[in-house]
PDB file of N, CA, C and O in Angstrom:
ATOM      1  N   MET A   1       6.872   8.122 -29.526  1.00  0.00           N
ATOM      2  CA  MET A   1       6.126   7.017 -29.001  1.00  0.00           C
ATOM      3  C   MET A   1       6.951   6.377 -27.900  1.00  0.00           C
ATOM      4  O   MET A   1       8.115   6.087 -28.085  1.00  0.00           O
ATOM      5  N   GLY A   2       6.352   6.144 -26.748  1.00  0.00           N
ATOM      6  CA  GLY A   2       7.052   5.536 -25.629  1.00  0.00           C
ATOM      7  C   GLY A   2       6.602   4.105 -25.399  1.00  0.00           C
ATOM      8  O   GLY A   2       5.447   3.757 -25.643  1.00  0.00           O
ATOM      9  N   TYR A   3       7.511   3.283 -24.948  1.00  0.00           N
ATOM     10  CA  TYR A   3       7.231   1.876 -24.665  1.00  0.00           C
ATOM     11  C   TYR A   3       7.668   1.560 -23.243  1.00  0.00           C
ATOM     12  O   TYR A   3       8.627   2.138 -22.737  1.00  0.00           O
ATOM     13  N   PHE A   4       6.987   0.607 -22.623  1.00  0.00           N
ATOM     14  CA  PHE A   4       7.360   0.132 -21.300  1.00  0.00           C
ATOM     15  C   PHE A   4       7.158  -1.370 -21.256  1.00  0.00           C
ATOM     16  O   PHE A   4       6.076  -1.871 -21.559  1.00  0.00           O
ATOM     17  N   CYS A   5       8.192  -2.097 -20.882  1.00  0.00           N
ATOM     18  CA  CYS A   5       8.122  -3.554 -20.779  1.00  0.00           C
ATOM     19  C   CYS A   5       7.705  -3.926 -19.361  1.00  0.00           C
ATOM     20  O   CYS A   5       8.432  -3.633 -18.402  1.00  0.00           O
ATOM     21  N   GLU A   6       6.542  -4.561 -19.230  1.00  0.00           N
ATOM     22  CA  GLU A   6       6.047  -4.953 -17.912  1.00  0.00           C
ATOM     23  C   GLU A   6       6.888  -6.063 -17.297  1.00  0.00           C
ATOM     24  O   GLU A   6       6.980  -6.167 -16.078  1.00  0.00           O
ATOM     25  N   ASN A   7       7.505  -6.894 -18.114  1.00  0.00           N
ATOM     26  CA  ASN A   7       8.295  -8.021 -17.604  1.00  0.00           C
ATOM     27  C   ASN A   7       9.631  -7.583 -17.011  1.00  0.00           C
ATOM     28  O   ASN A   7      10.025  -8.073 -15.959  1.00  0.00           O
ATOM     29  N   CYS A   8      10.334  -6.675 -17.698  1.00  0.00           N
ATOM     30  CA  CYS A   8      11.678  -6.302 -17.236  1.00  0.00           C
ATOM     31  C   CYS A   8      11.779  -4.857 -16.755  1.00  0.00           C
ATOM     32  O   CYS A   8      12.838  -4.424 -16.329  1.00  0.00           O
ATOM     33  N   ALA A   9      10.700  -4.075 -16.870  1.00  0.00           N
ATOM     34  CA  ALA A   9      10.632  -2.683 -16.406  1.00  0.00           C
ATOM     35  C   ALA A   9      11.523  -1.733 -17.214  1.00  0.00           C
ATOM     36  O   ALA A   9      11.811  -0.630 -16.759  1.00  0.00           O
ATOM     37  N   ASN A  10      11.959  -2.146 -18.404  1.00  0.00           N
ATOM     38  CA  ASN A  10      12.705  -1.233 -19.269  1.00  0.00           C
ATOM     39  C   ASN A  10      11.740  -0.305 -19.993  1.00  0.00           C
ATOM     40  O   ASN A  10      10.622  -0.691 -20.321  1.00  0.00           O
ATOM     41  N   ALA A  11      12.189   0.912 -20.259  1.00  0.00           N
ATOM     42  CA  ALA A  11      11.393   1.888 -21.005  1.00  0.00           C
ATOM     43  C   ALA A  11      12.252   2.452 -22.130  1.00  0.00           C
ATOM     44  O   ALA A  11      13.464   2.603 -21.981  1.00  0.00           O
ATOM     45  N   TRP A  12      11.636   2.746 -23.284  1.00  0.00           N
ATOM     46  CA  TRP A  12      12.348   3.326 -24.413  1.00  0.00           C
ATOM     47  C   TRP A  12      11.355   4.075 -25.277  1.00  0.00           C
ATOM     48  O   TRP A  12      10.150   3.979 -25.100  1.00  0.00           O
ATOM     49  N   SER A  13      11.872   4.841 -26.218  1.00  0.00           N
ATOM     50  CA  SER A  13      10.986   5.602 -27.108  1.00  0.00           C
ATOM     51  C   SER A  13      11.534   5.602 -28.521  1.00  0.00           C
ATOM     52  O   SER A  13      12.708   5.299 -28.741  1.00  0.00           O
ATOM     53  N   ARG A  14      10.663   5.939 -29.461  1.00  0.00           N
ATOM     54  CA  ARG A  14      11.058   6.093 -30.860  1.00  0.00           C
ATOM     55  C   ARG A  14      10.108   7.108 -31.482  1.00  0.00           C
ATOM     56  O   ARG A  14       8.977   7.280 -31.034  1.00  0.00           O
ATOM     57  N   PRO A  15      10.541   7.792 -32.537  1.00  0.00           N
ATOM     58  CA  PRO A  15       9.656   8.780 -33.180  1.00  0.00           C
ATOM     59  C   PRO A  15       8.527   8.101 -33.956  1.00  0.00           C
ATOM     60  O   PRO A  15       8.675   6.982 -34.440  1.00  0.00           O
ATOM     61  N   VAL A  16       7.407   8.793 -34.063  1.00  0.00           N
ATOM     62  CA  VAL A  16       6.288   8.332 -34.887  1.00  0.00           C
ATOM     63  C   VAL A  16       6.548   8.807 -36.310  1.00  0.00           C
ATOM     64  O   VAL A  16       6.905   9.966 -36.531  1.00  0.00           O
ATOM     65  N   GLU A  17       6.385   7.917 -37.284  1.00  0.00           N
ATOM     66  CA  GLU A  17       6.645   8.256 -38.689  1.00  0.00           C
ATOM     67  C   GLU A  17       5.666   9.342 -39.154  1.00  0.00           C
ATOM     68  O   GLU A  17       4.461   9.157 -39.083  1.00  0.00           O
ATOM     69  N   ALA A  18       6.196  10.453 -39.624  1.00  0.00           N
ATOM     70  CA  ALA A  18       5.352  11.566 -40.042  1.00  0.00           C
ATOM     71  C   ALA A  18       5.300  11.719 -41.562  1.00  0.00           C
ATOM     72  O   ALA A  18       4.436  12.421 -42.074  1.00  0.00           O
ATOM     73  N   ASP A  19       6.197  11.089 -42.279  1.00  0.00           N
ATOM     74  CA  ASP A  19       6.282  11.300 -43.731  1.00  0.00           C
ATOM     75  C   ASP A  19       5.968  10.037 -44.528  1.00  0.00           C
ATOM     76  O   ASP A  19       6.611   9.751 -45.531  1.00  0.00           O
ATOM     77  N   LEU A  20       4.982   9.284 -44.100  1.00  0.00           N
ATOM     78  CA  LEU A  20       4.598   8.077 -44.833  1.00  0.00           C
ATOM     79  C   LEU A  20       3.915   8.430 -46.141  1.00  0.00           C
ATOM     80  O   LEU A  20       3.125   9.371 -46.200  1.00  0.00           O
ATOM     81  N   GLU A  21       4.207   7.670 -47.168  1.00  0.00           N
ATOM     82  CA  GLU A  21       3.578   7.856 -48.471  1.00  0.00           C
ATOM     83  C   GLU A  21       3.096   6.505 -48.989  1.00  0.00           C
ATOM     84  O   GLU A  21       3.592   5.454 -48.577  1.00  0.00           O
ATOM     85  N   VAL A  22       2.128   6.539 -49.878  1.00  0.00           N
ATOM     86  CA  VAL A  22       1.623   5.317 -50.504  1.00  0.00           C
ATOM     87  C   VAL A  22       2.782   4.584 -51.164  1.00  0.00           C
ATOM     88  O   VAL A  22       3.657   5.213 -51.772  1.00  0.00           O
ATOM     89  N   TYR A  23       2.803   3.286 -51.010  1.00  0.00           N
ATOM     90  CA  TYR A  23       3.805   2.357 -51.534  1.00  0.00           C
ATOM     91  C   TYR A  23       5.087   2.283 -50.706  1.00  0.00           C
ATOM     92  O   TYR A  23       6.010   1.566 -51.074  1.00  0.00           O
ATOM     93  N   ASP A  24       5.164   2.995 -49.569  1.00  0.00           N
ATOM     94  CA  ASP A  24       6.294   2.809 -48.657  1.00  0.00           C
ATOM     95  C   ASP A  24       6.193   1.409 -48.048  1.00  0.00           C
ATOM     96  O   ASP A  24       5.099   0.894 -47.816  1.00  0.00           O
ATOM     97  N   ILE A  25       7.327   0.809 -47.768  1.00  0.00           N
ATOM     98  CA  ILE A  25       7.380  -0.498 -47.110  1.00  0.00           C
ATOM     99  C   ILE A  25       7.486  -0.248 -45.603  1.00  0.00           C
ATOM    100  O   ILE A  25       8.322   0.543 -45.161  1.00  0.00           O
ATOM    101  N   VAL A  26       6.643  -0.940 -44.832  1.00  0.00           N
ATOM    102  CA  VAL A  26       6.602  -0.714 -43.393  1.00  0.00           C
ATOM    103  C   VAL A  26       6.545  -2.030 -42.612  1.00  0.00           C
ATOM    104  O   VAL A  26       6.174  -3.067 -43.139  1.00  0.00           O
ATOM    105  N   ARG A  27       6.901  -1.913 -41.347  1.00  0.00           N
ATOM    106  CA  ARG A  27       6.699  -2.987 -40.373  1.00  0.00           C
ATOM    107  C   ARG A  27       5.584  -2.527 -39.449  1.00  0.00           C
ATOM    108  O   ARG A  27       5.554  -1.375 -39.023  1.00  0.00           O
ATOM    109  N   VAL A  28       4.652  -3.416 -39.143  1.00  0.00           N
ATOM    110  CA  VAL A  28       3.530  -3.106 -38.259  1.00  0.00           C
ATOM    111  C   VAL A  28       3.709  -3.920 -36.983  1.00  0.00           C
ATOM    112  O   VAL A  28       3.712  -5.146 -37.020  1.00  0.00           O
ATOM    113  N   ASP A  29       3.890  -3.234 -35.857  1.00  0.00           N
ATOM    114  CA  ASP A  29       4.035  -3.899 -34.567  1.00  0.00           C
ATOM    115  C   ASP A  29       2.677  -3.984 -33.890  1.00  0.00           C
ATOM    116  O   ASP A  29       2.161  -2.988 -33.388  1.00  0.00           O
ATOM    117  N   LEU A  30       2.089  -5.174 -33.892  1.00  0.00           N
ATOM    118  CA  LEU A  30       0.801  -5.420 -33.239  1.00  0.00           C
ATOM    119  C   LEU A  30       1.054  -6.152 -31.920  1.00  0.00           C
ATOM    120  O   LEU A  30       2.133  -6.720 -31.723  1.00  0.00           O
ATOM    121  N   PRO A  31       0.078  -6.163 -31.013  1.00  0.00           N
ATOM    122  CA  PRO A  31       0.303  -6.798 -29.706  1.00  0.00           C
ATOM    123  C   PRO A  31       0.736  -8.260 -29.770  1.00  0.00           C
ATOM    124  O   PRO A  31       1.549  -8.699 -28.975  1.00  0.00           O
ATOM    125  N   ASN A  32       0.222  -9.016 -30.722  1.00  0.00           N
ATOM    126  CA  ASN A  32       0.535 -10.445 -30.756  1.00  0.00           C
ATOM    127  C   ASN A  32       1.301 -10.897 -31.996  1.00  0.00           C
ATOM    128  O   ASN A  32       1.539 -12.087 -32.163  1.00  0.00           O
ATOM    129  N   THR A  33       1.680  -9.958 -32.864  1.00  0.00           N
ATOM    130  CA  THR A  33       2.417 -10.335 -34.073  1.00  0.00           C
ATOM    131  C   THR A  33       3.085  -9.108 -34.690  1.00  0.00           C
ATOM    132  O   THR A  33       2.782  -7.979 -34.342  1.00  0.00           O
ATOM    133  N   THR A  34       3.983  -9.362 -35.609  1.00  0.00           N
ATOM    134  CA  THR A  34       4.619  -8.313 -36.405  1.00  0.00           C
ATOM    135  C   THR A  34       4.362  -8.633 -37.865  1.00  0.00           C
ATOM    136  O   THR A  34       4.583  -9.758 -38.302  1.00  0.00           O
ATOM    137  N   LEU A  35       3.861  -7.635 -38.606  1.00  0.00           N
ATOM    138  CA  LEU A  35       3.557  -7.811 -40.023  1.00  0.00           C
ATOM    139  C   LEU A  35       4.428  -6.879 -40.846  1.00  0.00           C
ATOM    140  O   LEU A  35       4.856  -5.824 -40.373  1.00  0.00           O
ATOM    141  N   TYR A  36       4.653  -7.242 -42.099  1.00  0.00           N
ATOM    142  CA  TYR A  36       5.388  -6.406 -43.043  1.00  0.00           C
ATOM    143  C   TYR A  36       4.502  -6.199 -44.258  1.00  0.00           C
ATOM    144  O   TYR A  36       3.851  -7.139 -44.714  1.00  0.00           O
ATOM    145  N   GLY A  37       4.452  -4.968 -44.770  1.00  0.00           N
ATOM    146  CA  GLY A  37       3.603  -4.710 -45.913  1.00  0.00           C
ATOM    147  C   GLY A  37       3.882  -3.369 -46.562  1.00  0.00           C
ATOM    148  O   GLY A  37       4.890  -2.719 -46.291  1.00  0.00           O
ATOM    149  N   THR A  38       2.956  -2.953 -47.412  1.00  0.00           N
ATOM    150  CA  THR A  38       3.062  -1.721 -48.192  1.00  0.00           C
ATOM    151  C   THR A  38       1.952  -0.772 -47.777  1.00  0.00           C
ATOM    152  O   THR A  38       0.804  -1.183 -47.630  1.00  0.00           O
ATOM    153  N   VAL A  39       2.297   0.506 -47.610  1.00  0.00           N
ATOM    154  CA  VAL A  39       1.287   1.515 -47.291  1.00  0.00           C
ATOM    155  C   VAL A  39       0.348   1.632 -48.482  1.00  0.00           C
ATOM    156  O   VAL A  39       0.785   1.809 -49.623  1.00  0.00           O
ATOM    157  N   TRP A  40      -0.950   1.536 -48.233  1.00  0.00           N
ATOM    158  CA  TRP A  40      -1.956   1.588 -49.288  1.00  0.00           C
ATOM    159  C   TRP A  40      -2.711   2.909 -49.257  1.00  0.00           C
ATOM    160  O   TRP A  40      -3.049   3.456 -50.287  1.00  0.00           O
ATOM    161  N   GLN A  41      -3.016   3.413 -48.037  1.00  0.00           N
ATOM    162  CA  GLN A  41      -3.686   4.698 -47.855  1.00  0.00           C
ATOM    163  C   GLN A  41      -3.198   5.320 -46.553  1.00  0.00           C
ATOM    164  O   GLN A  41      -2.863   4.604 -45.615  1.00  0.00           O
ATOM    165  N   VAL A  42      -3.188   6.659 -46.505  1.00  0.00           N
ATOM    166  CA  VAL A  42      -2.839   7.383 -45.279  1.00  0.00           C
ATOM    167  C   VAL A  42      -3.962   8.368 -44.989  1.00  0.00           C
ATOM    168  O   VAL A  42      -4.302   9.188 -45.841  1.00  0.00           O
ATOM    169  N   GLU A  43      -4.563   8.265 -43.802  1.00  0.00           N
ATOM    170  CA  GLU A  43      -5.645   9.164 -43.387  1.00  0.00           C
ATOM    171  C   GLU A  43      -5.407   9.599 -41.954  1.00  0.00           C
ATOM    172  O   GLU A  43      -5.721   8.868 -41.021  1.00  0.00           O
ATOM    173  N   GLY A  44      -4.832  10.776 -41.759  1.00  0.00           N
ATOM    174  CA  GLY A  44      -4.596  11.286 -40.411  1.00  0.00           C
ATOM    175  C   GLY A  44      -3.711  10.360 -39.600  1.00  0.00           C
ATOM    176  O   GLY A  44      -2.571  10.101 -39.960  1.00  0.00           O
ATOM    177  N   ASP A  45      -4.238   9.845 -38.493  1.00  0.00           N
ATOM    178  CA  ASP A  45      -3.475   8.968 -37.613  1.00  0.00           C
ATOM    179  C   ASP A  45      -3.615   7.494 -37.964  1.00  0.00           C
ATOM    180  O   ASP A  45      -3.091   6.640 -37.267  1.00  0.00           O
ATOM    181  N   ARG A  46      -4.338   7.191 -39.045  1.00  0.00           N
ATOM    182  CA  ARG A  46      -4.521   5.799 -39.479  1.00  0.00           C
ATOM    183  C   ARG A  46      -3.829   5.566 -40.818  1.00  0.00           C
ATOM    184  O   ARG A  46      -3.764   6.460 -41.647  1.00  0.00           O
ATOM    185  N   VAL A  47      -3.347   4.352 -40.983  1.00  0.00           N
ATOM    186  CA  VAL A  47      -2.690   3.967 -42.229  1.00  0.00           C
ATOM    187  C   VAL A  47      -3.213   2.595 -42.634  1.00  0.00           C
ATOM    188  O   VAL A  47      -3.326   1.700 -41.798  1.00  0.00           O
ATOM    189  N   GLN A  48      -3.549   2.445 -43.908  1.00  0.00           N
ATOM    190  CA  GLN A  48      -3.960   1.139 -44.409  1.00  0.00           C
ATOM    191  C   GLN A  48      -2.738   0.464 -45.020  1.00  0.00           C
ATOM    192  O   GLN A  48      -2.051   1.034 -45.860  1.00  0.00           O
ATOM    193  N   VAL A  49      -2.465  -0.749 -44.553  1.00  0.00           N
ATOM    194  CA  VAL A  49      -1.290  -1.497 -44.991  1.00  0.00           C
ATOM    195  C   VAL A  49      -1.753  -2.767 -45.695  1.00  0.00           C
ATOM    196  O   VAL A  49      -2.666  -3.446 -45.230  1.00  0.00           O
ATOM    197  N   ARG A  50      -1.116  -3.064 -46.821  1.00  0.00           N
ATOM    198  CA  ARG A  50      -1.454  -4.243 -47.628  1.00  0.00           C
ATOM    199  C   ARG A  50      -0.328  -5.248 -47.528  1.00  0.00           C
ATOM    200  O   ARG A  50       0.849  -4.904 -47.695  1.00  0.00           O
ATOM    201  N   GLY A  51      -0.675  -6.487 -47.278  1.00  0.00           N
ATOM    202  CA  GLY A  51       0.311  -7.554 -47.191  1.00  0.00           C
ATOM    203  C   GLY A  51       0.836  -7.946 -48.555  1.00  0.00           C
ATOM    204  O   GLY A  51       0.223  -7.663 -49.586  1.00  0.00           O
ATOM    205  N   SER A  52       1.947  -8.614 -48.557  1.00  0.00           N
ATOM    206  CA  SER A  52       2.578  -9.074 -49.784  1.00  0.00           C
ATOM    207  C   SER A  52       1.601  -9.889 -50.630  1.00  0.00           C
ATOM    208  O   SER A  52       0.963 -10.816 -50.133  1.00  0.00           O
ATOM    209  N   GLY A  53       1.468  -9.535 -51.887  1.00  0.00           N
ATOM    210  CA  GLY A  53       0.584 -10.252 -52.804  1.00  0.00           C
ATOM    211  C   GLY A  53      -0.890 -10.051 -52.502  1.00  0.00           C
ATOM    212  O   GLY A  53      -1.729 -10.796 -52.989  1.00  0.00           O
ATOM    213  N   GLY A  54      -1.226  -9.059 -51.686  1.00  0.00           N
ATOM    214  CA  GLY A  54      -2.627  -8.782 -51.365  1.00  0.00           C
ATOM    215  C   GLY A  54      -3.237  -9.771 -50.390  1.00  0.00           C
ATOM    216  O   GLY A  54      -4.455  -9.894 -50.308  1.00  0.00           O
ATOM    217  N   GLN A  55      -2.397 -10.481 -49.619  1.00  0.00           N
ATOM    218  CA  GLN A  55      -2.898 -11.487 -48.687  1.00  0.00           C
ATOM    219  C   GLN A  55      -3.814 -10.899 -47.617  1.00  0.00           C
ATOM    220  O   GLN A  55      -4.710 -11.578 -47.137  1.00  0.00           O
ATOM    221  N   TRP A  56      -3.564  -9.668 -47.224  1.00  0.00           N
ATOM    222  CA  TRP A  56      -4.389  -9.009 -46.214  1.00  0.00           C
ATOM    223  C   TRP A  56      -4.337  -7.500 -46.409  1.00  0.00           C
ATOM    224  O   TRP A  56      -3.436  -6.968 -47.044  1.00  0.00           O
ATOM    225  N   LEU A  57      -5.327  -6.811 -45.883  1.00  0.00           N
ATOM    226  CA  LEU A  57      -5.434  -5.357 -45.944  1.00  0.00           C
ATOM    227  C   LEU A  57      -5.932  -4.922 -44.572  1.00  0.00           C
ATOM    228  O   LEU A  57      -6.992  -5.364 -44.120  1.00  0.00           O
ATOM    229  N   LEU A  58      -5.172  -4.046 -43.891  1.00  0.00           N
ATOM    230  CA  LEU A  58      -5.435  -3.756 -42.491  1.00  0.00           C
ATOM    231  C   LEU A  58      -5.246  -2.275 -42.196  1.00  0.00           C
ATOM    232  O   LEU A  58      -4.251  -1.682 -42.623  1.00  0.00           O
ATOM    233  N   TRP A  59      -6.185  -1.671 -41.461  1.00  0.00           N
ATOM    234  CA  TRP A  59      -6.020  -0.304 -40.962  1.00  0.00           C
ATOM    235  C   TRP A  59      -5.332  -0.379 -39.609  1.00  0.00           C
ATOM    236  O   TRP A  59      -5.734  -1.153 -38.737  1.00  0.00           O
ATOM    237  N   VAL A  60      -4.269   0.411 -39.410  1.00  0.00           N
ATOM    238  CA  VAL A  60      -3.557   0.449 -38.138  1.00  0.00           C
ATOM    239  C   VAL A  60      -3.264   1.891 -37.754  1.00  0.00           C
ATOM    240  O   VAL A  60      -3.250   2.789 -38.608  1.00  0.00           O
ATOM    241  N   GLU A  61      -3.016   2.114 -36.470  1.00  0.00           N
ATOM    242  CA  GLU A  61      -2.616   3.439 -36.003  1.00  0.00           C
ATOM    243  C   GLU A  61      -1.199   3.729 -36.477  1.00  0.00           C
ATOM    244  O   GLU A  61      -0.348   2.842 -36.500  1.00  0.00           O
ATOM    245  N   ARG A  62      -0.963   4.977 -36.838  1.00  0.00           N
ATOM    246  CA  ARG A  62       0.340   5.377 -37.380  1.00  0.00           C
ATOM    247  C   ARG A  62       1.497   5.035 -36.430  1.00  0.00           C
ATOM    248  O   ARG A  62       2.583   4.662 -36.867  1.00  0.00           O
ATOM    249  N   TRP A  63       1.274   5.133 -35.124  1.00  0.00           N
ATOM    250  CA  TRP A  63       2.366   4.903 -34.176  1.00  0.00           C
ATOM    251  C   TRP A  63       2.831   3.447 -34.157  1.00  0.00           C
ATOM    252  O   TRP A  63       3.903   3.143 -33.661  1.00  0.00           O
ATOM    253  N   ARG A  64       2.053   2.539 -34.735  1.00  0.00           N
ATOM    254  CA  ARG A  64       2.448   1.123 -34.772  1.00  0.00           C
ATOM    255  C   ARG A  64       3.401   0.793 -35.932  1.00  0.00           C
ATOM    256  O   ARG A  64       3.894  -0.314 -36.032  1.00  0.00           O
ATOM    257  N   LEU A  65       3.655   1.766 -36.811  1.00  0.00           N
ATOM    258  CA  LEU A  65       4.448   1.520 -38.029  1.00  0.00           C
ATOM    259  C   LEU A  65       5.893   1.947 -37.876  1.00  0.00           C
ATOM    260  O   LEU A  65       6.193   2.944 -37.236  1.00  0.00           O
ATOM    261  N   ILE A  66       6.756   1.189 -38.518  1.00  0.00           N
ATOM    262  CA  ILE A  66       8.153   1.569 -38.673  1.00  0.00           C
ATOM    263  C   ILE A  66       8.450   1.536 -40.165  1.00  0.00           C
ATOM    264  O   ILE A  66       8.242   0.530 -40.833  1.00  0.00           O
ATOM    265  N   LEU A  67       8.917   2.654 -40.695  1.00  0.00           N
ATOM    266  CA  LEU A  67       9.220   2.791 -42.119  1.00  0.00           C
ATOM    267  C   LEU A  67      10.516   2.066 -42.455  1.00  0.00           C
ATOM    268  O   LEU A  67      11.517   2.176 -41.747  1.00  0.00           O
ATOM    269  N   TYR A  68      10.493   1.292 -43.550  1.00  0.00           N
ATOM    270  CA  TYR A  68      11.702   0.588 -44.001  1.00  0.00           C
ATOM    271  C   TYR A  68      12.253   1.232 -45.238  1.00  0.00           C
ATOM    272  O   TYR A  68      11.638   1.888 -45.953  1.00  0.00           O
TER     273      TYR A  68
END
């Protein structure tokens, strides 16, 4: 996965997590926030992540996740 910062023109990359499993702890990098939660389901390029205590349940693209 590649990133580009429009403000400072820096570019960097990181691998996309390929070995996610249910109950893994992940960080979700969204455009306006960062969330932390537990993998609930994995379907192809999408992953369902559950917030602590079931506060939220969200489908996100796999490339937005960082495995903890």
